[in-house]
Amino acid sequence: TPTTTAPALGELLSDAPTNWGKWGDDDEVGALNYLGPEQVLAAVRLVNQGKVFTLQRLIGDPKGDPVWPGRTPAERTQILDESDWDEGGKGPAYPGGLHYADDKINAFLQGSTQYDALGHVWYGGKIWNGYDARTTVGGMEEASVEPIARRGVVGRAVLLDMARFRGKHTLDKGETFTHEDLMACAESQGIRIEKRDILLVRTNFLQLFFEQGEAFYEGFNEPGLVYSPELVQWFQDMEIPNLVTDTIANEVTIDPNNGVALVLHNALMRNLGIALTEIADLEQLAADCAEDEQYAFLYVAAPLKIAKAAGSPVNPVVIK
Ligand code: UVW
C-alpha cells in the first residue's frame, strides 16, 4: 500500500551509483557481463561430486503456486487427450492411428521461478541503462528478458542459508538482513563470498504460503535484504551479477526505514543491472549443503527466449 510519507524512489536513490553506459549504450544484460569465460571455467572446476539440483517451483503444484499479490498462478489447460479419439471426438485422424496429448498454459511471466528482465521495474521514466520507460509500452523494446535468455547465465554461485544462520524454520514477515549479514552467514558456512559470485539466498519464507494458504497474503511483507547506500556499494564493489532468492520479490517488500516498496529492485536492477531471479526452490539444495558443507557450486540458468517479455520462467540447475 503506498504511504503518503514515503519519499519518491528518485529522491531516495538520488546519489546511488549506476552502471548505465558501462557496457555500451545498447546493453540489455547489465551485470551479467561480469560472467565471462574465466568465471565459467572457474565455476566448472567446482563440480566434484556429480550432484544435480533443479531450482524451479512446480507450475501447477496442487499445493498452490505463490505469486505477487494481484497476479494469478499459471493455469494449464488440456487441449487433446485420449478422450478426443472417442466416438465423435475432435482428435485429428492421421494415417496409422496416431493419438497425442496437447496442452497449453496461461501464465504470468513473473509467476513461478523466473528471471526479471532488467527493464521490469523503474522510476523517473527511465529503465535500465537509461532507456526511456515508454519503450515498455505494448512490450519491451529494450532490456526485455530475451537478451538474458540468449546469453544464458553460468557462473560460481554460493548458497547463503539465512534461515539456518538465524536458527529459524523460516524468516519472519518483514524481517530484514544486510550485506554484512550475508558475509557473516557465509563465514558461518565456512566460505567467503567472492567477486562476481551469483548469490542464492534462502529464507524459506514461502513455506508459510504452503502452510497458511490465502492467509499468507494478509499484510504481505516479505523478509529480505534491506536498502542502505553501503549495501548497494557492496553489490557494486563485489560485481555481483545475479541475486537469486526463494521469495517472490527478492527483498523486504516495504523498507522499514523509509516506507518505500521494492527499493532494491531499483537500486540493484534498474541502476546497477543486477539480474534478479525470484521464487527459487532452494530446499533440497540447502538440505544437501547442510550435509556436505559444500556451499559453492556451478550454477546454470537459461530463461525462455520470449520476445519483448518483462520476465520469463526458468528452471536453474546447480551442479556440485
Ligand atoms: C514486482 O516487480 C512487482 O515483482 P517481481 O519482481 O517479484 O516480479
mmCIF file of C-alpha atoms and ligand atoms in Angstrom:
data_model
loop_
_atom_site.group_PDB
_atom_site.id
_atom_site.type_symbol
_atom_site.label_atom_id
_atom_site.label_comp_id
_atom_site.label_asym_id
_atom_site.label_seq_id
_atom_site.Cartn_x
_atom_site.Cartn_y
_atom_site.Cartn_z
ATOM 1 C CA THR A 1 0.000 0.000 0.000
ATOM 2 C CA PRO A 2 1.561 3.350 -0.953
ATOM 3 C CA THR A 3 2.263 5.589 2.022
ATOM 4 C CA THR A 4 1.991 9.356 1.780
ATOM 5 C CA THR A 5 5.101 9.901 3.892
ATOM 6 C CA ALA A 6 7.408 7.656 1.854
ATOM 7 C CA PRO A 7 9.984 9.532 -0.243
ATOM 8 C CA ALA A 8 9.954 9.029 -4.005
ATOM 9 C CA LEU A 9 12.460 6.471 -5.280
ATOM 10 C CA GLY A 10 14.227 9.189 -7.267
ATOM 11 C CA GLU A 11 14.794 11.190 -4.110
ATOM 12 C CA LEU A 12 15.878 8.180 -2.032
ATOM 13 C CA LEU A 13 18.314 6.983 -4.711
ATOM 14 C CA SER A 14 19.459 10.391 -5.978
ATOM 15 C CA ASP A 15 23.117 9.702 -5.061
ATOM 16 C CA ALA A 16 23.029 5.957 -5.743
ATOM 17 C CA PRO A 17 25.568 4.518 -8.223
ATOM 18 C CA THR A 18 24.507 3.335 -11.670
ATOM 19 C CA ASN A 19 26.212 1.220 -14.316
ATOM 20 C CA TRP A 20 24.368 2.892 -17.180
ATOM 21 C CA GLY A 21 26.610 3.028 -20.234
ATOM 22 C CA LYS A 22 29.306 0.833 -18.635
ATOM 23 C CA TRP A 23 28.761 -1.952 -21.181
ATOM 24 C CA GLY A 24 27.665 0.299 -24.020
ATOM 25 C CA ASP A 25 24.615 2.384 -24.812
ATOM 26 C CA ASP A 26 22.831 -0.651 -26.258
ATOM 27 C CA ASP A 27 23.443 -3.046 -23.339
ATOM 28 C CA GLU A 28 20.497 -5.139 -22.137
ATOM 29 C CA VAL A 29 22.105 -7.704 -19.807
ATOM 30 C CA GLY A 30 23.913 -5.448 -17.326
ATOM 31 C CA ALA A 31 25.935 -7.105 -14.574
ATOM 32 C CA LEU A 32 25.665 -10.485 -16.321
ATOM 33 C CA ASN A 33 28.543 -9.066 -18.388
ATOM 34 C CA TYR A 34 30.687 -9.865 -15.326
ATOM 35 C CA LEU A 35 30.258 -13.573 -16.156
ATOM 36 C CA GLY A 36 32.802 -14.283 -18.882
ATOM 37 C CA PRO A 37 34.774 -17.408 -19.873
ATOM 38 C CA GLU A 38 37.071 -17.057 -16.848
ATOM 39 C CA GLN A 39 34.114 -17.179 -14.431
ATOM 40 C CA VAL A 40 32.524 -20.091 -16.312
ATOM 41 C CA LEU A 41 35.719 -22.175 -16.194
ATOM 42 C CA ALA A 42 36.307 -21.412 -12.500
ATOM 43 C CA ALA A 43 32.720 -22.464 -11.736
ATOM 44 C CA VAL A 44 33.038 -25.705 -13.719
ATOM 45 C CA ARG A 45 36.085 -26.609 -11.611
ATOM 46 C CA LEU A 46 33.796 -26.674 -8.528
ATOM 47 C CA VAL A 47 31.992 -29.726 -9.878
ATOM 48 C CA ASN A 48 33.415 -32.624 -7.903
ATOM 49 C CA GLN A 49 30.544 -34.861 -6.806
ATOM 50 C CA GLY A 50 28.231 -35.132 -9.803
ATOM 51 C CA LYS A 51 25.178 -33.984 -7.814
ATOM 52 C CA VAL A 52 22.475 -32.074 -9.741
ATOM 53 C CA PHE A 53 19.718 -29.852 -8.306
ATOM 54 C CA THR A 54 16.923 -28.029 -10.137
ATOM 55 C CA LEU A 55 15.574 -24.863 -8.534
ATOM 56 C CA GLN A 56 12.232 -24.240 -10.246
ATOM 57 C CA ARG A 57 8.987 -24.493 -8.296
ATOM 58 C CA LEU A 58 6.372 -26.767 -9.817
ATOM 59 C CA ILE A 59 3.964 -24.955 -12.139
ATOM 60 C CA GLY A 60 0.534 -26.350 -11.282
ATOM 61 C CA ASP A 61 1.595 -27.632 -7.878
ATOM 62 C CA PRO A 62 -1.568 -28.997 -6.234
ATOM 63 C CA LYS A 63 -0.318 -27.399 -3.003
ATOM 64 C CA GLY A 64 -0.562 -23.971 -4.650
ATOM 65 C CA ASP A 65 1.589 -21.504 -6.531
ATOM 66 C CA PRO A 66 2.755 -18.377 -4.658
ATOM 67 C CA VAL A 67 2.640 -15.162 -6.731
ATOM 68 C CA TRP A 68 2.969 -11.419 -6.131
ATOM 69 C CA PRO A 69 -0.420 -10.019 -4.963
ATOM 70 C CA GLY A 70 -2.574 -9.171 -7.976
ATOM 71 C CA ARG A 71 -1.035 -11.841 -10.173
ATOM 72 C CA THR A 72 -2.594 -15.254 -10.636
ATOM 73 C CA PRO A 73 -0.916 -18.663 -10.733
ATOM 74 C CA ALA A 74 -0.313 -20.307 -14.092
ATOM 75 C CA GLU A 75 -3.212 -22.339 -15.477
ATOM 76 C CA ARG A 76 -2.592 -25.402 -17.597
ATOM 77 C CA THR A 77 -5.397 -26.470 -19.935
ATOM 78 C CA GLN A 78 -5.670 -29.857 -21.581
ATOM 79 C CA ILE A 79 -6.377 -29.422 -25.299
ATOM 80 C CA LEU A 80 -6.191 -33.006 -26.578
ATOM 81 C CA ASP A 81 -6.121 -36.360 -24.810
ATOM 82 C CA GLU A 82 -7.256 -39.924 -25.445
ATOM 83 C CA SER A 83 -10.913 -38.957 -24.932
ATOM 84 C CA ASP A 84 -10.701 -36.835 -28.094
ATOM 85 C CA TRP A 85 -10.499 -40.026 -30.133
ATOM 86 C CA ASP A 86 -13.727 -41.406 -28.602
ATOM 87 C CA GLU A 87 -16.712 -41.733 -30.932
ATOM 88 C CA GLY A 88 -17.414 -38.226 -32.371
ATOM 89 C CA GLY A 89 -14.338 -36.714 -30.637
ATOM 90 C CA LYS A 90 -12.228 -33.840 -32.056
ATOM 91 C CA GLY A 91 -8.950 -35.813 -32.318
ATOM 92 C CA PRO A 92 -7.447 -35.445 -35.825
ATOM 93 C CA ALA A 93 -7.318 -38.602 -37.920
ATOM 94 C CA TYR A 94 -3.702 -39.121 -39.024
ATOM 95 C CA PRO A 95 -2.861 -42.187 -41.079
ATOM 96 C CA GLY A 96 -1.642 -45.058 -38.898
ATOM 97 C CA GLY A 97 -3.762 -44.264 -35.820
ATOM 98 C CA LEU A 98 -1.648 -41.504 -34.231
ATOM 99 C CA HIS A 99 -3.090 -40.120 -30.969
ATOM 100 C CA TYR A 100 -1.443 -37.465 -28.806
ATOM 101 C CA ALA A 101 -1.833 -35.219 -25.773
ATOM 102 C CA ASP A 102 -1.609 -31.431 -26.172
ATOM 103 C CA ASP A 103 -1.896 -28.715 -23.541
ATOM 104 C CA LYS A 104 -1.168 -25.034 -23.037
ATOM 105 C CA ILE A 105 -0.557 -22.648 -20.154
ATOM 106 C CA ASN A 106 -1.798 -19.192 -19.399
ATOM 107 C CA ALA A 107 0.816 -17.739 -17.100
ATOM 108 C CA PHE A 108 2.202 -14.508 -15.747
ATOM 109 C CA LEU A 109 5.800 -14.430 -16.940
ATOM 110 C CA GLN A 110 6.589 -13.087 -13.459
ATOM 111 C CA GLY A 111 4.975 -16.128 -11.836
ATOM 112 C CA SER A 112 6.735 -19.311 -10.714
ATOM 113 C CA THR A 113 10.533 -19.293 -10.650
ATOM 114 C CA GLN A 114 11.551 -16.524 -13.011
ATOM 115 C CA TYR A 115 14.149 -14.084 -14.302
ATOM 116 C CA ASP A 116 13.099 -10.463 -14.346
ATOM 117 C CA ALA A 117 14.009 -8.549 -17.483
ATOM 118 C CA LEU A 118 16.328 -5.685 -16.475
ATOM 119 C CA GLY A 119 13.638 -3.280 -17.621
ATOM 120 C CA HIS A 120 10.951 -4.908 -15.459
ATOM 121 C CA VAL A 121 10.791 -2.081 -12.867
ATOM 122 C CA TRP A 122 11.723 1.599 -12.916
ATOM 123 C CA TYR A 123 11.107 5.093 -11.591
ATOM 124 C CA GLY A 124 11.545 8.547 -13.035
ATOM 125 C CA GLY A 125 10.663 7.494 -16.592
ATOM 126 C CA LYS A 126 13.929 5.571 -17.197
ATOM 127 C CA ILE A 127 14.612 1.853 -17.132
ATOM 128 C CA TRP A 128 17.973 0.011 -17.056
ATOM 129 C CA ASN A 129 20.799 1.729 -18.960
ATOM 130 C CA GLY A 130 18.761 4.909 -19.255
ATOM 131 C CA TYR A 131 16.295 3.617 -21.838
ATOM 132 C CA ASP A 132 13.062 5.591 -21.894
ATOM 133 C CA ALA A 133 10.290 3.854 -19.928
ATOM 134 C CA ARG A 134 7.972 4.482 -22.906
ATOM 135 C CA THR A 135 9.905 1.666 -24.653
ATOM 136 C CA THR A 136 7.973 -0.728 -22.355
ATOM 137 C CA VAL A 137 4.620 0.254 -23.859
ATOM 138 C CA GLY A 138 2.958 -2.714 -25.545
ATOM 139 C CA GLY A 139 6.007 -4.935 -24.997
ATOM 140 C CA MET A 140 9.604 -4.239 -24.057
ATOM 141 C CA GLU A 141 11.588 -2.819 -26.966
ATOM 142 C CA GLU A 142 14.679 -2.536 -24.725
ATOM 143 C CA ALA A 143 16.017 -4.557 -21.789
ATOM 144 C CA SER A 144 13.465 -7.344 -22.175
ATOM 145 C CA VAL A 145 14.280 -10.821 -20.922
ATOM 146 C CA GLU A 146 15.211 -12.008 -24.405
ATOM 147 C CA PRO A 147 18.884 -10.880 -24.372
ATOM 148 C CA ILE A 148 19.360 -12.614 -20.993
ATOM 149 C CA ALA A 149 17.820 -15.762 -22.453
ATOM 150 C CA ARG A 150 20.099 -15.564 -25.491
ATOM 151 C CA ARG A 151 23.328 -15.318 -23.455
ATOM 152 C CA GLY A 152 22.364 -17.682 -20.575
ATOM 153 C CA VAL A 153 23.726 -17.409 -17.055
ATOM 154 C CA VAL A 154 26.651 -19.578 -15.939
ATOM 155 C CA GLY A 155 28.954 -18.954 -13.007
ATOM 156 C CA ARG A 156 30.014 -19.767 -9.492
ATOM 157 C CA ALA A 157 27.112 -19.478 -7.063
ATOM 158 C CA VAL A 158 27.025 -19.602 -3.294
ATOM 159 C CA LEU A 159 24.094 -20.575 -1.120
ATOM 160 C CA LEU A 160 23.595 -18.232 1.819
ATOM 161 C CA ASP A 161 21.188 -20.015 4.134
ATOM 162 C CA MET A 162 19.874 -17.081 6.164
ATOM 163 C CA ALA A 163 17.083 -19.118 7.773
ATOM 164 C CA ARG A 164 19.559 -21.672 9.067
ATOM 165 C CA PHE A 165 22.040 -18.955 10.068
ATOM 166 C CA ARG A 166 19.352 -17.302 12.180
ATOM 167 C CA GLY A 167 18.268 -20.650 13.634
ATOM 168 C CA LYS A 168 14.764 -20.349 12.168
ATOM 169 C CA HIS A 169 12.448 -22.599 10.186
ATOM 170 C CA THR A 170 11.527 -19.563 8.076
ATOM 171 C CA LEU A 171 12.381 -15.889 8.340
ATOM 172 C CA ASP A 172 9.516 -13.726 9.598
ATOM 173 C CA LYS A 173 7.257 -11.317 7.736
ATOM 174 C CA GLY A 174 9.192 -8.080 7.155
ATOM 175 C CA GLU A 175 12.428 -9.431 8.691
ATOM 176 C CA THR A 176 15.478 -7.772 7.183
ATOM 177 C CA PHE A 177 19.142 -8.522 6.688
ATOM 178 C CA THR A 178 22.108 -6.708 5.190
ATOM 179 C CA HIS A 179 25.197 -7.473 3.121
ATOM 180 C CA GLU A 180 27.079 -7.771 6.406
ATOM 181 C CA ASP A 181 24.652 -10.488 7.478
ATOM 182 C CA LEU A 182 25.280 -12.258 4.163
ATOM 183 C CA MET A 183 29.021 -12.187 4.831
ATOM 184 C CA ALA A 184 28.548 -13.410 8.410
ATOM 185 C CA CYS A 185 26.285 -16.197 7.103
ATOM 186 C CA ALA A 186 28.944 -17.181 4.554
ATOM 187 C CA GLU A 187 31.603 -17.244 7.252
ATOM 188 C CA SER A 188 29.437 -19.474 9.461
ATOM 189 C CA GLN A 189 29.198 -21.845 6.466
ATOM 190 C CA GLY A 190 32.979 -21.857 6.058
ATOM 191 C CA ILE A 191 33.057 -19.917 2.765
ATOM 192 C CA ARG A 192 33.765 -16.407 1.539
ATOM 193 C CA ILE A 193 31.637 -14.559 -0.950
ATOM 194 C CA GLU A 194 33.941 -13.900 -3.901
ATOM 195 C CA LYS A 195 33.790 -11.181 -6.519
ATOM 196 C CA ARG A 196 31.301 -11.997 -9.303
ATOM 197 C CA ASP A 197 29.554 -14.720 -7.282
ATOM 198 C CA ILE A 198 25.900 -15.403 -8.035
ATOM 199 C CA LEU A 199 24.125 -15.177 -4.662
ATOM 200 C CA LEU A 200 21.428 -17.703 -3.737
ATOM 201 C CA VAL A 201 19.724 -16.506 -0.555
ATOM 202 C CA ARG A 202 17.423 -18.834 1.386
ATOM 203 C CA THR A 203 14.713 -17.567 3.737
ATOM 204 C CA ASN A 204 12.248 -20.487 3.422
ATOM 205 C CA PHE A 205 9.528 -17.807 3.761
ATOM 206 C CA LEU A 206 7.260 -19.351 1.105
ATOM 207 C CA GLN A 207 6.840 -22.369 3.381
ATOM 208 C CA LEU A 208 4.328 -20.113 5.165
ATOM 209 C CA PHE A 209 2.322 -19.879 1.924
ATOM 210 C CA PHE A 210 2.083 -23.670 1.810
ATOM 211 C CA GLU A 211 1.095 -23.769 5.494
ATOM 212 C CA GLN A 212 -1.317 -20.798 5.524
ATOM 213 C CA GLY A 213 -2.820 -20.659 2.014
ATOM 214 C CA GLU A 214 -4.531 -17.344 1.166
ATOM 215 C CA ALA A 215 -3.974 -16.011 4.731
ATOM 216 C CA PHE A 216 -0.318 -15.764 3.728
ATOM 217 C CA TYR A 217 -1.127 -12.623 1.703
ATOM 218 C CA GLU A 218 -2.634 -10.676 4.641
ATOM 219 C CA GLY A 219 -0.301 -7.762 5.423
ATOM 220 C CA PHE A 220 2.011 -9.016 2.669
ATOM 221 C CA ASN A 221 5.562 -8.029 3.541
ATOM 222 C CA GLU A 222 8.267 -10.485 2.613
ATOM 223 C CA PRO A 223 11.547 -10.718 4.502
ATOM 224 C CA GLY A 224 14.789 -9.957 2.711
ATOM 225 C CA LEU A 225 17.695 -7.662 2.069
ATOM 226 C CA VAL A 226 17.088 -4.043 3.004
ATOM 227 C CA TYR A 227 18.405 -0.958 1.234
ATOM 228 C CA SER A 228 21.303 1.105 2.510
ATOM 229 C CA PRO A 229 23.857 3.049 0.450
ATOM 230 C CA GLU A 230 26.530 0.727 1.901
ATOM 231 C CA LEU A 231 24.679 -2.379 0.734
ATOM 232 C CA VAL A 232 24.344 -1.013 -2.803
ATOM 233 C CA GLN A 233 28.032 -0.081 -2.851
ATOM 234 C CA TRP A 234 28.926 -3.601 -1.638
ATOM 235 C CA PHE A 235 26.972 -5.207 -4.503
ATOM 236 C CA GLN A 236 28.708 -2.793 -6.866
ATOM 237 C CA ASP A 237 32.219 -3.427 -5.485
ATOM 238 C CA MET A 238 31.649 -7.202 -5.416
ATOM 239 C CA GLU A 239 30.404 -7.051 -9.016
ATOM 240 C CA ILE A 240 27.507 -9.362 -8.145
ATOM 241 C CA PRO A 241 25.877 -10.414 -11.446
ATOM 242 C CA ASN A 242 22.709 -12.128 -10.220
ATOM 243 C CA LEU A 243 20.697 -12.276 -6.994
ATOM 244 C CA VAL A 244 18.548 -15.406 -6.656
ATOM 245 C CA THR A 245 16.174 -15.882 -3.730
ATOM 246 C CA ASP A 246 13.334 -18.111 -2.601
ATOM 247 C CA THR A 247 10.924 -15.209 -2.040
ATOM 248 C CA ILE A 248 8.521 -13.650 -4.511
ATOM 249 C CA ALA A 249 10.424 -10.384 -4.847
ATOM 250 C CA ASN A 250 13.990 -10.891 -3.502
ATOM 251 C CA GLU A 251 13.971 -8.124 -0.852
ATOM 252 C CA VAL A 252 11.936 -6.847 2.080
ATOM 253 C CA THR A 253 8.722 -5.676 0.412
ATOM 254 C CA ILE A 254 8.355 -2.415 2.337
ATOM 255 C CA ASP A 255 11.604 -0.890 3.535
ATOM 256 C CA PRO A 256 11.053 -0.251 7.275
ATOM 257 C CA ASN A 257 13.435 2.731 7.210
ATOM 258 C CA ASN A 258 11.529 4.794 4.649
ATOM 259 C CA GLY A 259 8.239 3.023 3.786
ATOM 260 C CA VAL A 260 9.212 2.577 0.122
ATOM 261 C CA ALA A 261 8.342 -0.612 -1.789
ATOM 262 C CA LEU A 262 10.972 -2.659 -3.652
ATOM 263 C CA VAL A 263 13.852 -0.211 -3.294
ATOM 264 C CA LEU A 264 16.448 -2.832 -4.254
ATOM 265 C CA HIS A 265 14.674 -3.745 -7.470
ATOM 266 C CA ASN A 266 15.563 -0.208 -8.462
ATOM 267 C CA ALA A 267 18.933 0.288 -6.753
ATOM 268 C CA LEU A 268 20.295 -3.107 -7.841
ATOM 269 C CA MET A 269 18.441 -3.993 -11.050
ATOM 270 C CA ARG A 270 17.392 -0.689 -12.660
ATOM 271 C CA ASN A 271 20.556 1.143 -11.641
ATOM 272 C CA LEU A 272 23.333 -1.477 -11.430
ATOM 273 C CA GLY A 273 21.927 -4.001 -13.919
ATOM 274 C CA ILE A 274 21.989 -6.931 -11.481
ATOM 275 C CA ALA A 275 19.733 -9.753 -12.694
ATOM 276 C CA LEU A 276 17.020 -10.844 -10.252
ATOM 277 C CA THR A 277 15.751 -14.409 -10.047
ATOM 278 C CA GLU A 278 12.738 -14.986 -7.829
ATOM 279 C CA ILE A 279 10.686 -17.783 -6.259
ATOM 280 C CA ALA A 280 13.545 -20.289 -6.492
ATOM 281 C CA ASP A 281 13.086 -23.532 -4.589
ATOM 282 C CA LEU A 282 16.266 -23.844 -2.541
ATOM 283 C CA GLU A 283 15.066 -26.518 -0.117
ATOM 284 C CA GLN A 284 16.722 -29.676 -1.479
ATOM 285 C CA LEU A 285 19.902 -27.801 -2.248
ATOM 286 C CA ALA A 286 20.004 -26.278 1.262
ATOM 287 C CA ALA A 287 19.486 -29.658 2.922
ATOM 288 C CA ASP A 288 22.305 -31.090 0.856
ATOM 289 C CA CYS A 289 24.636 -28.163 1.605
ATOM 290 C CA ALA A 290 23.989 -28.565 5.326
ATOM 291 C CA GLU A 291 25.056 -32.189 4.969
ATOM 292 C CA ASP A 292 28.106 -31.990 2.706
ATOM 293 C CA GLU A 293 29.085 -28.421 3.657
ATOM 294 C CA GLN A 294 29.750 -27.533 0.009
ATOM 295 C CA TYR A 295 28.090 -24.143 -0.319
ATOM 296 C CA ALA A 296 29.772 -23.051 -3.577
ATOM 297 C CA PHE A 297 28.940 -24.687 -6.915
ATOM 298 C CA LEU A 298 28.273 -24.339 -10.626
ATOM 299 C CA TYR A 299 25.023 -22.542 -11.468
ATOM 300 C CA VAL A 300 23.457 -22.674 -14.937
ATOM 301 C CA ALA A 301 20.232 -20.959 -15.987
ATOM 302 C CA ALA A 302 18.568 -20.002 -19.231
ATOM 303 C CA PRO A 303 15.215 -18.232 -19.139
ATOM 304 C CA LEU A 304 12.962 -18.780 -22.146
ATOM 305 C CA LYS A 305 13.507 -16.701 -25.272
ATOM 306 C CA ILE A 306 10.319 -14.655 -25.328
ATOM 307 C CA ALA A 307 10.388 -11.524 -27.475
ATOM 308 C CA LYS A 308 9.586 -8.267 -25.638
ATOM 309 C CA ALA A 309 8.876 -10.054 -22.333
ATOM 310 C CA ALA A 310 9.338 -8.455 -18.919
ATOM 311 C CA GLY A 311 10.273 -11.807 -17.406
ATOM 312 C CA SER A 312 10.460 -15.498 -18.074
ATOM 313 C CA PRO A 313 10.035 -18.739 -16.177
ATOM 314 C CA VAL A 314 13.269 -20.633 -15.620
ATOM 315 C CA ASN A 315 14.479 -23.892 -14.134
ATOM 316 C CA PRO A 316 18.002 -23.098 -12.879
ATOM 317 C CA VAL A 317 20.380 -26.017 -12.415
ATOM 318 C CA VAL A 318 23.047 -26.327 -9.731
ATOM 319 C CA ILE A 319 25.835 -28.872 -10.110
ATOM 320 C CA LYS A 320 28.242 -29.872 -7.338
HETATM 321 C C1 UVW B 1 7.383 -6.768 -8.953
HETATM 322 O O1 UVW B 1 8.183 -6.184 -9.611
HETATM 323 C C2 UVW B 1 6.152 -6.093 -8.509
HETATM 324 O O2 UVW B 1 7.544 -8.006 -8.602
HETATM 325 P P1 UVW B 1 8.604 -9.119 -9.093
HETATM 326 O O3 UVW B 1 9.927 -8.523 -9.345
HETATM 327 O O4 UVW B 1 8.576 -10.047 -7.961
HETATM 328 O O5 UVW B 1 8.083 -9.735 -10.346
#
